[in-house]
C-alpha cells in the first residue's frame, strides 16, 4: 500500500488562517439594525426629493468673514447670525426647492431675533437641518502638497449631540488636486478611508452622511483628465465604503462636476461637461446610493445651474437623483443684494428664492433660463479652496 505523502505546507496554511479571520470579521461586523437603516434611507430620500436640493450654509468663521468682507460687513458673531437669519427666515416657499440646509456648529446653536433656534426655524418650513462635522484640511505627510481632513477624534460624541439637537444629516469634505504627480495613491487611499470612517460613525448615530471627495478645479488639465481622475477617486471611495460596511441607501455623494481646469485654454461645451460627469458616475457609483448632490466648485451661479440641467438631460441611465448642494452658487446674489443692510433683506431673500427655484428646475432637467441672479456670471472660483 502506497503511503500518502503529507504536503510541505498544511492545508490550513498561515495565508488560509488570515483569510478565515478576515471572513469571520466580515460576518461579525457591526451592521446597522433594520430600523436604523429604514430611518437613514427615509432621510436620504427626503433630501433628494424631486425638484429639491441642499443649501450649504456651513462656512466656517473665517470663510464667512471673507464673504462678509466682500460687501464691507464686519466679521462678528452677530453679523454672521444676522446673515444666516436672513437665509433661514426666507418665505416658506423656500422649502419647495430646498430640502436641507448644512449648518456650521456656531450656526446650529444660534437663534433668530425672536429667540427661536435656527434648527426649529428650518423644521417649520419642512427643511431638514444638517451639519458640517469635519475640522478642515491639513497637509498629508509624505506627499507633494496634498492634504487630508481632520475631525475623527470625538466625532461619535459630536454626532450623538447633533442628533439630539434635531439634526439629521452631516457633511465631511476631502479635497484632491490634479497636477502632473497628483492625486497620489496615498492621497486617494487616505481620503477615501477617512470619509468611510466618518460615514460609518455618522450612521451609527442616526445621521445620513454626505460623502464629499472633491477633485479641485485648480490646474490647466483638460476634460478627459478630469474625468479619469474623478473616476479613480470615486473608485477608491466606494471600495472604502464597502470595506467599512457603510449602508449605501443611507448616504449621499457630493462630488465635483467633471470640468476642465481653471487654467485650461481650450473650449468645452456644457454638453461635454454633462456627458463626462455622468460617465464618471455611471462607471463608479453603485445604484444603491440614495442620491448625488453636486458641489458648484467655483462655477458662476448661472453656469452651475445650466450644467446641472444638462447633466439631467444626458441620454445615459442615471439610477440616482442628480441634484445640488450649493453654497457660493446660491449665495453670491443674496450677498450682493443684502450688503449688510436690513432694508435690503427682502430683496436678498428674493434672490435666494430665485436661485433655489432655478436649481430645483435644473435637477429635473427643466430649467429654461430667465432666473439669473444679481451676481450674474461672476466667477466664484477660489484657488486651493479650503474653509
mmCIF file of C-alpha atoms in Angstrom:
data_model
loop_
_atom_site.group_PDB
_atom_site.id
_atom_site.type_symbol
_atom_site.label_atom_id
_atom_site.label_comp_id
_atom_site.label_asym_id
_atom_site.label_seq_id
_atom_site.Cartn_x
_atom_site.Cartn_y
_atom_site.Cartn_z
ATOM 1 C CA UNK A 1 0.000 0.000 0.000
ATOM 2 C CA UNK A 2 1.408 3.363 -1.035
ATOM 3 C CA UNK A 3 1.817 5.792 1.847
ATOM 4 C CA UNK A 4 0.187 9.165 1.301
ATOM 5 C CA UNK A 5 2.741 11.941 1.320
ATOM 6 C CA UNK A 6 1.906 14.888 3.599
ATOM 7 C CA UNK A 7 2.146 18.223 1.769
ATOM 8 C CA UNK A 8 5.033 20.510 2.666
ATOM 9 C CA UNK A 9 2.506 23.160 3.745
ATOM 10 C CA UNK A 10 -0.593 22.171 5.703
ATOM 11 C CA UNK A 11 -3.918 22.789 4.004
ATOM 12 C CA UNK A 12 -4.733 25.242 6.789
ATOM 13 C CA UNK A 13 -1.787 27.445 5.869
ATOM 14 C CA UNK A 14 -0.922 30.758 7.511
ATOM 15 C CA UNK A 15 -2.407 32.509 4.496
ATOM 16 C CA UNK A 16 -5.598 30.483 4.834
ATOM 17 C CA UNK A 17 -5.884 31.341 8.522
ATOM 18 C CA UNK A 18 -5.600 35.038 7.730
ATOM 19 C CA UNK A 19 -8.298 34.694 5.080
ATOM 20 C CA UNK A 20 -10.594 32.881 7.508
ATOM 21 C CA UNK A 21 -10.059 35.599 10.117
ATOM 22 C CA UNK A 22 -10.908 38.266 7.564
ATOM 23 C CA UNK A 23 -14.082 36.415 6.563
ATOM 24 C CA UNK A 24 -15.080 35.990 10.204
ATOM 25 C CA UNK A 25 -14.521 39.704 10.832
ATOM 26 C CA UNK A 26 -16.844 40.493 7.932
ATOM 27 C CA UNK A 27 -19.525 38.112 9.216
ATOM 28 C CA UNK A 28 -19.474 39.668 12.670
ATOM 29 C CA UNK A 29 -19.056 43.286 11.591
ATOM 30 C CA UNK A 30 -21.344 45.806 13.280
ATOM 31 C CA UNK A 31 -24.065 46.298 10.710
ATOM 32 C CA UNK A 32 -26.953 48.674 11.349
ATOM 33 C CA UNK A 33 -30.241 47.349 12.759
ATOM 34 C CA UNK A 34 -33.144 47.373 10.275
ATOM 35 C CA UNK A 35 -34.996 50.239 11.978
ATOM 36 C CA UNK A 36 -31.932 52.499 11.754
ATOM 37 C CA UNK A 37 -31.384 51.574 8.114
ATOM 38 C CA UNK A 38 -35.001 52.499 7.396
ATOM 39 C CA UNK A 39 -34.626 55.840 9.200
ATOM 40 C CA UNK A 40 -31.459 56.731 7.282
ATOM 41 C CA UNK A 41 -32.961 55.708 3.936
ATOM 42 C CA UNK A 42 -36.039 57.863 4.584
ATOM 43 C CA UNK A 43 -33.940 60.937 5.463
ATOM 44 C CA UNK A 44 -31.806 60.471 2.358
ATOM 45 C CA UNK A 45 -34.924 60.097 0.220
ATOM 46 C CA UNK A 46 -36.372 63.348 1.602
ATOM 47 C CA UNK A 47 -33.115 65.178 0.912
ATOM 48 C CA UNK A 48 -33.221 64.125 -2.739
ATOM 49 C CA UNK A 49 -36.946 64.645 -3.329
ATOM 50 C CA UNK A 50 -37.739 65.595 -6.959
ATOM 51 C CA UNK A 51 -37.065 69.252 -7.692
ATOM 52 C CA UNK A 52 -35.189 69.880 -4.443
ATOM 53 C CA UNK A 53 -31.580 70.280 -3.342
ATOM 54 C CA UNK A 54 -29.429 71.392 -0.417
ATOM 55 C CA UNK A 55 -28.266 74.848 0.652
ATOM 56 C CA UNK A 56 -24.723 74.673 2.037
ATOM 57 C CA UNK A 57 -24.527 77.434 4.666
ATOM 58 C CA UNK A 58 -21.704 75.768 6.582
ATOM 59 C CA UNK A 59 -18.926 78.309 6.036
ATOM 60 C CA UNK A 60 -16.514 78.495 8.946
ATOM 61 C CA UNK A 61 -15.983 81.716 10.898
ATOM 62 C CA UNK A 62 -13.055 82.736 8.696
ATOM 63 C CA UNK A 63 -14.696 81.797 5.381
ATOM 64 C CA UNK A 64 -17.956 83.529 6.293
ATOM 65 C CA UNK A 65 -15.827 86.533 7.195
ATOM 66 C CA UNK A 66 -14.356 86.589 3.696
ATOM 67 C CA UNK A 67 -17.867 86.600 2.227
ATOM 68 C CA UNK A 68 -18.911 89.466 4.506
ATOM 69 C CA UNK A 69 -15.728 91.385 3.732
ATOM 70 C CA UNK A 70 -16.715 91.409 0.044
ATOM 71 C CA UNK A 71 -19.766 93.511 0.970
ATOM 72 C CA UNK A 72 -17.916 95.616 3.588
ATOM 73 C CA UNK A 73 -19.574 93.975 6.610
ATOM 74 C CA UNK A 74 -17.509 93.325 9.735
ATOM 75 C CA UNK A 75 -16.953 89.676 10.619
ATOM 76 C CA UNK A 76 -18.621 89.479 14.039
ATOM 77 C CA UNK A 77 -20.721 86.704 15.530
ATOM 78 C CA UNK A 78 -23.791 88.943 15.437
ATOM 79 C CA UNK A 79 -23.319 89.808 11.757
ATOM 80 C CA UNK A 80 -22.881 86.144 10.908
ATOM 81 C CA UNK A 81 -26.065 85.410 12.851
ATOM 82 C CA UNK A 82 -27.939 88.213 11.068
ATOM 83 C CA UNK A 83 -26.901 86.875 7.685
ATOM 84 C CA UNK A 84 -27.896 83.291 8.486
ATOM 85 C CA UNK A 85 -31.240 84.543 9.846
ATOM 86 C CA UNK A 86 -31.805 86.306 6.534
ATOM 87 C CA UNK A 87 -31.306 82.993 4.721
ATOM 88 C CA UNK A 88 -33.376 80.813 7.024
ATOM 89 C CA UNK A 89 -36.275 83.242 7.502
ATOM 90 C CA UNK A 90 -36.946 83.412 3.763
ATOM 91 C CA UNK A 91 -40.577 82.783 2.792
ATOM 92 C CA UNK A 92 -41.880 79.250 3.419
ATOM 93 C CA UNK A 93 -41.845 78.652 -0.329
ATOM 94 C CA UNK A 94 -38.089 78.126 0.084
ATOM 95 C CA UNK A 95 -38.995 74.580 1.133
ATOM 96 C CA UNK A 96 -40.365 73.930 -2.361
ATOM 97 C CA UNK A 97 -36.803 73.885 -3.757
ATOM 98 C CA UNK A 98 -34.593 73.380 -0.690
ATOM 99 C CA UNK A 99 -34.786 70.032 1.118
ATOM 100 C CA UNK A 100 -31.979 70.566 3.608
ATOM 101 C CA UNK A 101 -29.512 73.136 4.928
ATOM 102 C CA UNK A 102 -25.970 72.343 6.075
ATOM 103 C CA UNK A 103 -25.063 74.377 9.163
ATOM 104 C CA UNK A 104 -21.783 75.252 10.857
ATOM 105 C CA UNK A 105 -21.506 74.375 14.568
ATOM 106 C CA UNK A 106 -21.822 78.032 15.603
ATOM 107 C CA UNK A 107 -24.938 78.474 13.467
ATOM 108 C CA UNK A 108 -26.579 75.290 14.765
ATOM 109 C CA UNK A 109 -26.519 76.806 18.259
ATOM 110 C CA UNK A 110 -27.875 80.231 17.271
ATOM 111 C CA UNK A 111 -31.421 81.617 17.182
ATOM 112 C CA UNK A 112 -33.356 84.215 15.230
ATOM 113 C CA UNK A 113 -34.228 87.659 16.643
ATOM 114 C CA UNK A 114 -37.374 86.241 18.268
ATOM 115 C CA UNK A 115 -35.426 83.580 20.160
ATOM 116 C CA UNK A 116 -36.427 80.586 18.028
ATOM 117 C CA UNK A 117 -33.491 78.315 17.215
ATOM 118 C CA UNK A 118 -32.388 78.113 13.600
ATOM 119 C CA UNK A 119 -32.980 74.355 13.727
ATOM 120 C CA UNK A 120 -36.621 74.913 14.698
ATOM 121 C CA UNK A 121 -36.972 77.663 12.094
ATOM 122 C CA UNK A 122 -35.836 75.337 9.321
ATOM 123 C CA UNK A 123 -38.012 72.475 10.523
ATOM 124 C CA UNK A 124 -41.063 74.762 10.443
ATOM 125 C CA UNK A 125 -40.511 75.097 6.685
ATOM 126 C CA UNK A 126 -40.145 71.369 6.150
ATOM 127 C CA UNK A 127 -36.375 71.748 5.648
ATOM 128 C CA UNK A 128 -34.043 69.164 7.214
ATOM 129 C CA UNK A 129 -31.173 70.605 9.303
ATOM 130 C CA UNK A 130 -27.701 69.190 8.633
ATOM 131 C CA UNK A 131 -24.221 69.891 9.984
ATOM 132 C CA UNK A 132 -20.610 70.111 8.831
ATOM 133 C CA UNK A 133 -18.597 67.822 11.108
ATOM 134 C CA UNK A 134 -15.058 67.850 9.700
ATOM 135 C CA UNK A 135 -12.402 70.108 11.219
ATOM 136 C CA UNK A 136 -10.779 71.233 7.980
ATOM 137 C CA UNK A 137 -7.961 70.151 5.690
ATOM 138 C CA UNK A 138 -4.375 69.611 6.833
ATOM 139 C CA UNK A 139 -1.187 68.608 4.972
ATOM 140 C CA UNK A 140 -0.760 64.894 4.269
ATOM 141 C CA UNK A 141 2.780 63.966 5.258
ATOM 142 C CA UNK A 142 4.964 62.356 2.618
ATOM 143 C CA UNK A 143 3.073 63.774 -0.352
ATOM 144 C CA UNK A 144 3.591 66.574 -2.851
ATOM 145 C CA UNK A 145 1.436 69.318 -1.281
ATOM 146 C CA UNK A 146 -1.566 67.028 -0.842
ATOM 147 C CA UNK A 147 -3.899 67.010 2.133
ATOM 148 C CA UNK A 148 -6.370 65.061 4.253
ATOM 149 C CA UNK A 149 -9.155 66.154 6.584
ATOM 150 C CA UNK A 150 -9.228 66.067 10.385
ATOM 151 C CA UNK A 151 -12.047 65.655 12.873
ATOM 152 C CA UNK A 152 -12.470 61.938 13.591
ATOM 153 C CA UNK A 153 -11.447 62.350 17.237
ATOM 154 C CA UNK A 154 -14.613 62.844 19.275
ATOM 155 C CA UNK A 155 -16.812 62.548 16.172
ATOM 156 C CA UNK A 156 -19.059 59.874 17.706
ATOM 157 C CA UNK A 157 -19.938 62.111 20.653
ATOM 158 C CA UNK A 158 -20.464 65.171 18.439
ATOM 159 C CA UNK A 159 -22.765 63.240 16.111
ATOM 160 C CA UNK A 160 -24.833 61.970 19.014
ATOM 161 C CA UNK A 161 -25.165 65.520 20.356
ATOM 162 C CA UNK A 162 -26.190 66.890 16.955
ATOM 163 C CA UNK A 163 -28.811 64.151 16.577
ATOM 164 C CA UNK A 164 -30.281 65.074 19.966
ATOM 165 C CA UNK A 165 -30.448 68.707 18.795
ATOM 166 C CA UNK A 166 -32.678 67.765 15.843
ATOM 167 C CA UNK A 167 -30.028 67.485 13.117
ATOM 168 C CA UNK A 168 -30.408 64.551 10.726
ATOM 169 C CA UNK A 169 -27.551 64.602 8.237
ATOM 170 C CA UNK A 170 -23.892 65.562 8.097
ATOM 171 C CA UNK A 171 -21.167 66.596 5.677
ATOM 172 C CA UNK A 172 -17.428 65.915 5.531
ATOM 173 C CA UNK A 173 -15.219 67.295 2.764
ATOM 174 C CA UNK A 174 -11.928 65.931 1.469
ATOM 175 C CA UNK A 175 -10.035 67.545 -1.404
ATOM 176 C CA UNK A 176 -7.721 66.149 -4.078
ATOM 177 C CA UNK A 177 -5.662 68.038 -6.645
ATOM 178 C CA UNK A 178 -4.839 67.308 -10.263
ATOM 179 C CA UNK A 179 -1.203 68.005 -11.150
ATOM 180 C CA UNK A 180 1.498 66.116 -13.019
ATOM 181 C CA UNK A 181 2.118 63.920 -9.962
ATOM 182 C CA UNK A 182 -1.195 64.054 -8.092
ATOM 183 C CA UNK A 183 -3.516 62.788 -6.812
ATOM 184 C CA UNK A 184 -1.223 60.101 -5.482
ATOM 185 C CA UNK A 185 -2.260 56.586 -4.496
ATOM 186 C CA UNK A 186 -1.559 57.549 -0.882
ATOM 187 C CA UNK A 187 -3.845 60.603 -1.011
ATOM 188 C CA UNK A 188 -6.701 58.774 -2.707
ATOM 189 C CA UNK A 189 -6.489 55.861 -0.256
ATOM 190 C CA UNK A 190 -6.190 58.074 2.832
ATOM 191 C CA UNK A 191 -9.043 60.400 1.949
ATOM 192 C CA UNK A 192 -11.334 57.551 0.901
ATOM 193 C CA UNK A 193 -10.776 55.803 4.226
ATOM 194 C CA UNK A 194 -11.248 58.984 6.258
ATOM 195 C CA UNK A 195 -14.582 59.591 4.528
ATOM 196 C CA UNK A 196 -15.627 55.963 5.045
ATOM 197 C CA UNK A 197 -14.822 56.080 8.766
ATOM 198 C CA UNK A 198 -16.774 59.332 9.097
ATOM 199 C CA UNK A 199 -19.739 57.829 7.218
ATOM 200 C CA UNK A 200 -19.822 54.758 9.436
ATOM 201 C CA UNK A 201 -19.709 56.832 12.643
ATOM 202 C CA UNK A 202 -22.488 59.118 11.384
ATOM 203 C CA UNK A 203 -24.772 56.225 10.529
ATOM 204 C CA UNK A 204 -24.308 54.637 13.941
ATOM 205 C CA UNK A 205 -25.561 57.946 15.416
ATOM 206 C CA UNK A 206 -28.525 58.169 13.026
ATOM 207 C CA UNK A 207 -27.120 60.864 10.736
ATOM 208 C CA UNK A 208 -27.119 60.489 6.943
ATOM 209 C CA UNK A 209 -23.527 61.146 5.810
ATOM 210 C CA UNK A 210 -22.821 63.260 2.741
ATOM 211 C CA UNK A 211 -19.568 61.876 1.327
ATOM 212 C CA UNK A 212 -17.612 64.650 -0.404
ATOM 213 C CA UNK A 213 -14.374 63.669 -2.186
ATOM 214 C CA UNK A 214 -13.853 66.893 -4.147
ATOM 215 C CA UNK A 215 -11.428 66.987 -7.061
ATOM 216 C CA UNK A 216 -10.463 70.656 -7.184
ATOM 217 C CA UNK A 217 -10.785 72.606 -10.454
ATOM 218 C CA UNK A 218 -7.331 74.161 -9.987
ATOM 219 C CA UNK A 219 -4.887 73.465 -12.829
ATOM 220 C CA UNK A 220 -4.694 73.503 -16.611
ATOM 221 C CA UNK A 221 -5.828 69.917 -17.246
ATOM 222 C CA UNK A 222 -8.340 69.037 -19.960
ATOM 223 C CA UNK A 223 -11.764 67.449 -19.583
ATOM 224 C CA UNK A 224 -10.566 63.901 -20.278
ATOM 225 C CA UNK A 225 -8.005 64.139 -17.476
ATOM 226 C CA UNK A 226 -10.622 65.481 -15.072
ATOM 227 C CA UNK A 227 -12.930 62.582 -15.880
ATOM 228 C CA UNK A 228 -10.190 59.960 -15.470
ATOM 229 C CA UNK A 229 -9.097 61.328 -12.082
ATOM 230 C CA UNK A 230 -12.677 61.696 -10.856
ATOM 231 C CA UNK A 231 -13.324 58.066 -11.756
ATOM 232 C CA UNK A 232 -10.194 56.941 -9.894
ATOM 233 C CA UNK A 233 -11.130 58.935 -6.794
ATOM 234 C CA UNK A 234 -14.687 57.578 -6.764
ATOM 235 C CA UNK A 235 -13.461 54.010 -7.290
ATOM 236 C CA UNK A 236 -11.228 54.325 -4.210
ATOM 237 C CA UNK A 237 -14.152 55.859 -2.327
ATOM 238 C CA UNK A 238 -16.689 53.122 -2.900
ATOM 239 C CA UNK A 239 -14.147 50.392 -2.163
ATOM 240 C CA UNK A 240 -13.518 52.076 1.210
ATOM 241 C CA UNK A 241 -17.234 52.470 1.951
ATOM 242 C CA UNK A 242 -17.738 48.768 1.250
ATOM 243 C CA UNK A 243 -14.785 47.842 3.476
ATOM 244 C CA UNK A 244 -16.334 49.863 6.322
ATOM 245 C CA UNK A 245 -19.803 48.296 5.884
ATOM 246 C CA UNK A 246 -21.479 51.628 5.164
ATOM 247 C CA UNK A 247 -25.184 51.384 4.296
ATOM 248 C CA UNK A 248 -25.263 52.989 0.840
ATOM 249 C CA UNK A 249 -29.022 53.596 0.741
ATOM 250 C CA UNK A 250 -28.479 55.915 3.713
ATOM 251 C CA UNK A 251 -25.718 58.011 2.119
ATOM 252 C CA UNK A 252 -25.406 60.845 -0.376
ATOM 253 C CA UNK A 253 -22.437 61.569 -2.627
ATOM 254 C CA UNK A 254 -21.293 65.178 -3.062
ATOM 255 C CA UNK A 255 -18.842 65.173 -5.988
ATOM 256 C CA UNK A 256 -17.420 67.807 -8.281
ATOM 257 C CA UNK A 257 -18.853 68.127 -11.751
ATOM 258 C CA UNK A 258 -16.264 66.998 -14.284
ATOM 259 C CA UNK A 259 -14.839 70.197 -15.765
ATOM 260 C CA UNK A 260 -11.509 71.145 -17.310
ATOM 261 C CA UNK A 261 -9.094 73.010 -15.042
ATOM 262 C CA UNK A 262 -9.477 76.737 -14.491
ATOM 263 C CA UNK A 263 -6.251 77.298 -16.433
ATOM 264 C CA UNK A 264 -7.250 75.187 -19.444
ATOM 265 C CA UNK A 265 -7.146 77.322 -22.608
ATOM 266 C CA UNK A 266 -9.321 75.123 -24.804
ATOM 267 C CA UNK A 267 -13.105 75.095 -25.007
ATOM 268 C CA UNK A 268 -15.545 72.572 -23.557
ATOM 269 C CA UNK A 269 -19.285 72.708 -24.104
ATOM 270 C CA UNK A 270 -21.999 72.275 -21.500
ATOM 271 C CA UNK A 271 -22.994 69.011 -23.191
ATOM 272 C CA UNK A 272 -19.426 67.671 -22.981
ATOM 273 C CA UNK A 273 -19.214 68.546 -19.275
ATOM 274 C CA UNK A 274 -22.561 66.852 -18.618
ATOM 275 C CA UNK A 275 -21.642 63.683 -20.516
ATOM 276 C CA UNK A 276 -18.215 63.385 -18.836
ATOM 277 C CA UNK A 277 -19.793 63.873 -15.405
ATOM 278 C CA UNK A 278 -22.493 61.235 -15.855
ATOM 279 C CA UNK A 279 -19.992 58.800 -17.401
ATOM 280 C CA UNK A 280 -17.693 59.146 -14.383
ATOM 281 C CA UNK A 281 -20.599 58.459 -12.014
ATOM 282 C CA UNK A 282 -22.017 55.638 -14.124
ATOM 283 C CA UNK A 283 -18.676 53.809 -14.092
ATOM 284 C CA UNK A 284 -18.040 54.055 -10.347
ATOM 285 C CA UNK A 285 -21.082 54.834 -8.164
ATOM 286 C CA UNK A 286 -23.321 51.913 -7.110
ATOM 287 C CA UNK A 287 -27.012 52.226 -7.945
ATOM 288 C CA UNK A 288 -27.818 51.703 -4.240
ATOM 289 C CA UNK A 289 -26.520 55.193 -3.355
ATOM 290 C CA UNK A 290 -29.510 57.355 -2.389
ATOM 291 C CA UNK A 291 -28.519 60.378 -4.450
ATOM 292 C CA UNK A 292 -25.836 62.644 -5.860
ATOM 293 C CA UNK A 293 -25.754 66.297 -4.737
ATOM 294 C CA UNK A 294 -23.182 68.235 -6.738
ATOM 295 C CA UNK A 295 -20.974 70.969 -5.348
ATOM 296 C CA UNK A 296 -20.653 74.066 -7.528
ATOM 297 C CA UNK A 297 -16.836 74.122 -7.460
ATOM 298 C CA UNK A 298 -16.418 77.839 -8.069
ATOM 299 C CA UNK A 299 -18.617 77.972 -11.149
ATOM 300 C CA UNK A 300 -20.663 81.102 -11.721
ATOM 301 C CA UNK A 301 -24.228 80.924 -10.448
ATOM 302 C CA UNK A 302 -25.835 80.518 -13.852
ATOM 303 C CA UNK A 303 -23.176 78.083 -15.120
ATOM 304 C CA UNK A 304 -23.732 75.812 -12.119
ATOM 305 C CA UNK A 305 -27.455 75.767 -12.910
ATOM 306 C CA UNK A 306 -27.072 75.248 -16.658
ATOM 307 C CA UNK A 307 -24.562 72.427 -16.188
ATOM 308 C CA UNK A 308 -26.821 70.703 -13.638
ATOM 309 C CA UNK A 309 -29.706 70.955 -16.082
ATOM 310 C CA UNK A 310 -27.594 69.416 -18.872
ATOM 311 C CA UNK A 311 -26.480 66.583 -16.562
ATOM 312 C CA UNK A 312 -30.120 65.678 -16.010
ATOM 313 C CA UNK A 313 -30.704 65.517 -19.764
ATOM 314 C CA UNK A 314 -27.790 63.228 -20.649
ATOM 315 C CA UNK A 315 -29.092 60.170 -22.566
ATOM 316 C CA UNK A 316 -27.485 57.631 -20.235
ATOM 317 C CA UNK A 317 -29.042 55.580 -17.467
ATOM 318 C CA UNK A 318 -29.000 57.592 -14.239
ATOM 319 C CA UNK A 319 -30.114 55.375 -11.321
ATOM 320 C CA UNK A 320 -29.743 58.137 -8.707
ATOM 321 C CA UNK A 321 -31.346 61.578 -8.290
ATOM 322 C CA UNK A 322 -28.818 64.160 -9.531
ATOM 323 C CA UNK A 323 -29.310 67.444 -7.707
ATOM 324 C CA UNK A 324 -27.382 70.213 -5.945
ATOM 325 C CA UNK A 325 -25.694 71.084 -2.662
ATOM 326 C CA UNK A 326 -24.518 74.602 -3.445
ATOM 327 C CA UNK A 327 -23.002 77.248 -1.206
ATOM 328 C CA UNK A 328 -21.462 80.040 -3.247
ATOM 329 C CA UNK A 329 -23.711 79.360 -6.258
ATOM 330 C CA UNK A 330 -26.816 80.001 -4.121
ATOM 331 C CA UNK A 331 -25.495 82.866 -2.018
ATOM 332 C CA UNK A 332 -23.488 85.196 -4.278
ATOM 333 C CA UNK A 333 -26.537 87.162 -5.449
ATOM 334 C CA UNK A 334 -28.001 87.127 -1.934
ATOM 335 C CA UNK A 335 -24.916 88.805 -0.501
ATOM 336 C CA UNK A 336 -24.822 91.344 -3.326
ATOM 337 C CA UNK A 337 -28.461 92.292 -2.721
ATOM 338 C CA UNK A 338 -28.173 92.421 1.082
ATOM 339 C CA UNK A 339 -24.919 94.382 1.543
ATOM 340 C CA UNK A 340 -25.435 94.182 5.310
ATOM 341 C CA UNK A 341 -28.488 96.460 5.336
ATOM 342 C CA UNK A 342 -31.743 95.412 7.000
ATOM 343 C CA UNK A 343 -33.835 97.335 4.466
ATOM 344 C CA UNK A 344 -32.379 95.067 1.724
ATOM 345 C CA UNK A 345 -33.412 91.860 3.499
ATOM 346 C CA UNK A 346 -36.473 91.133 1.357
ATOM 347 C CA UNK A 347 -34.603 91.765 -1.904
ATOM 348 C CA UNK A 348 -31.839 89.409 -0.773
ATOM 349 C CA UNK A 349 -34.355 86.705 0.135
ATOM 350 C CA UNK A 350 -35.970 87.053 -3.283
ATOM 351 C CA UNK A 351 -32.563 86.344 -4.837
ATOM 352 C CA UNK A 352 -32.297 83.156 -2.766
ATOM 353 C CA UNK A 353 -35.775 82.065 -3.828
ATOM 354 C CA UNK A 354 -34.925 82.755 -7.467
ATOM 355 C CA UNK A 355 -31.679 80.781 -7.461
ATOM 356 C CA UNK A 356 -33.223 77.922 -5.463
ATOM 357 C CA UNK A 357 -36.098 77.635 -7.926
ATOM 358 C CA UNK A 358 -33.707 77.723 -10.897
ATOM 359 C CA UNK A 359 -31.626 74.862 -9.478
ATOM 360 C CA UNK A 360 -34.708 72.908 -8.459
ATOM 361 C CA UNK A 361 -35.849 73.014 -12.073
ATOM 362 C CA UNK A 362 -32.342 72.085 -13.247
ATOM 363 C CA UNK A 363 -32.392 68.998 -11.020
ATOM 364 C CA UNK A 364 -35.344 67.851 -13.144
ATOM 365 C CA UNK A 365 -33.738 68.887 -16.446
ATOM 366 C CA UNK A 366 -36.427 71.553 -16.873
ATOM 367 C CA UNK A 367 -34.509 74.844 -16.488
ATOM 368 C CA UNK A 368 -35.037 77.135 -19.471
ATOM 369 C CA UNK A 369 -33.270 80.273 -18.207
ATOM 370 C CA UNK A 370 -34.721 83.601 -17.154
ATOM 371 C CA UNK A 371 -33.856 83.337 -13.440
ATOM 372 C CA UNK A 372 -30.377 84.876 -13.438
ATOM 373 C CA UNK A 373 -29.250 86.497 -10.181
ATOM 374 C CA UNK A 374 -27.578 89.815 -9.414
ATOM 375 C CA UNK A 375 -24.146 88.165 -9.347
ATOM 376 C CA UNK A 376 -24.561 87.192 -12.997
ATOM 377 C CA UNK A 377 -21.722 85.036 -14.285
ATOM 378 C CA UNK A 378 -19.161 86.401 -11.858
ATOM 379 C CA UNK A 379 -16.576 83.669 -11.256
ATOM 380 C CA UNK A 380 -16.812 82.173 -7.769
ATOM 381 C CA UNK A 381 -13.549 80.230 -8.100
ATOM 382 C CA UNK A 382 -11.211 80.295 -5.079
ATOM 383 C CA UNK A 383 -7.707 78.874 -5.564
ATOM 384 C CA UNK A 384 -6.966 75.893 -3.280
ATOM 385 C CA UNK A 385 -10.387 76.354 -1.711
ATOM 386 C CA UNK A 386 -10.495 75.430 1.974
ATOM 387 C CA UNK A 387 -12.644 76.559 4.864
#
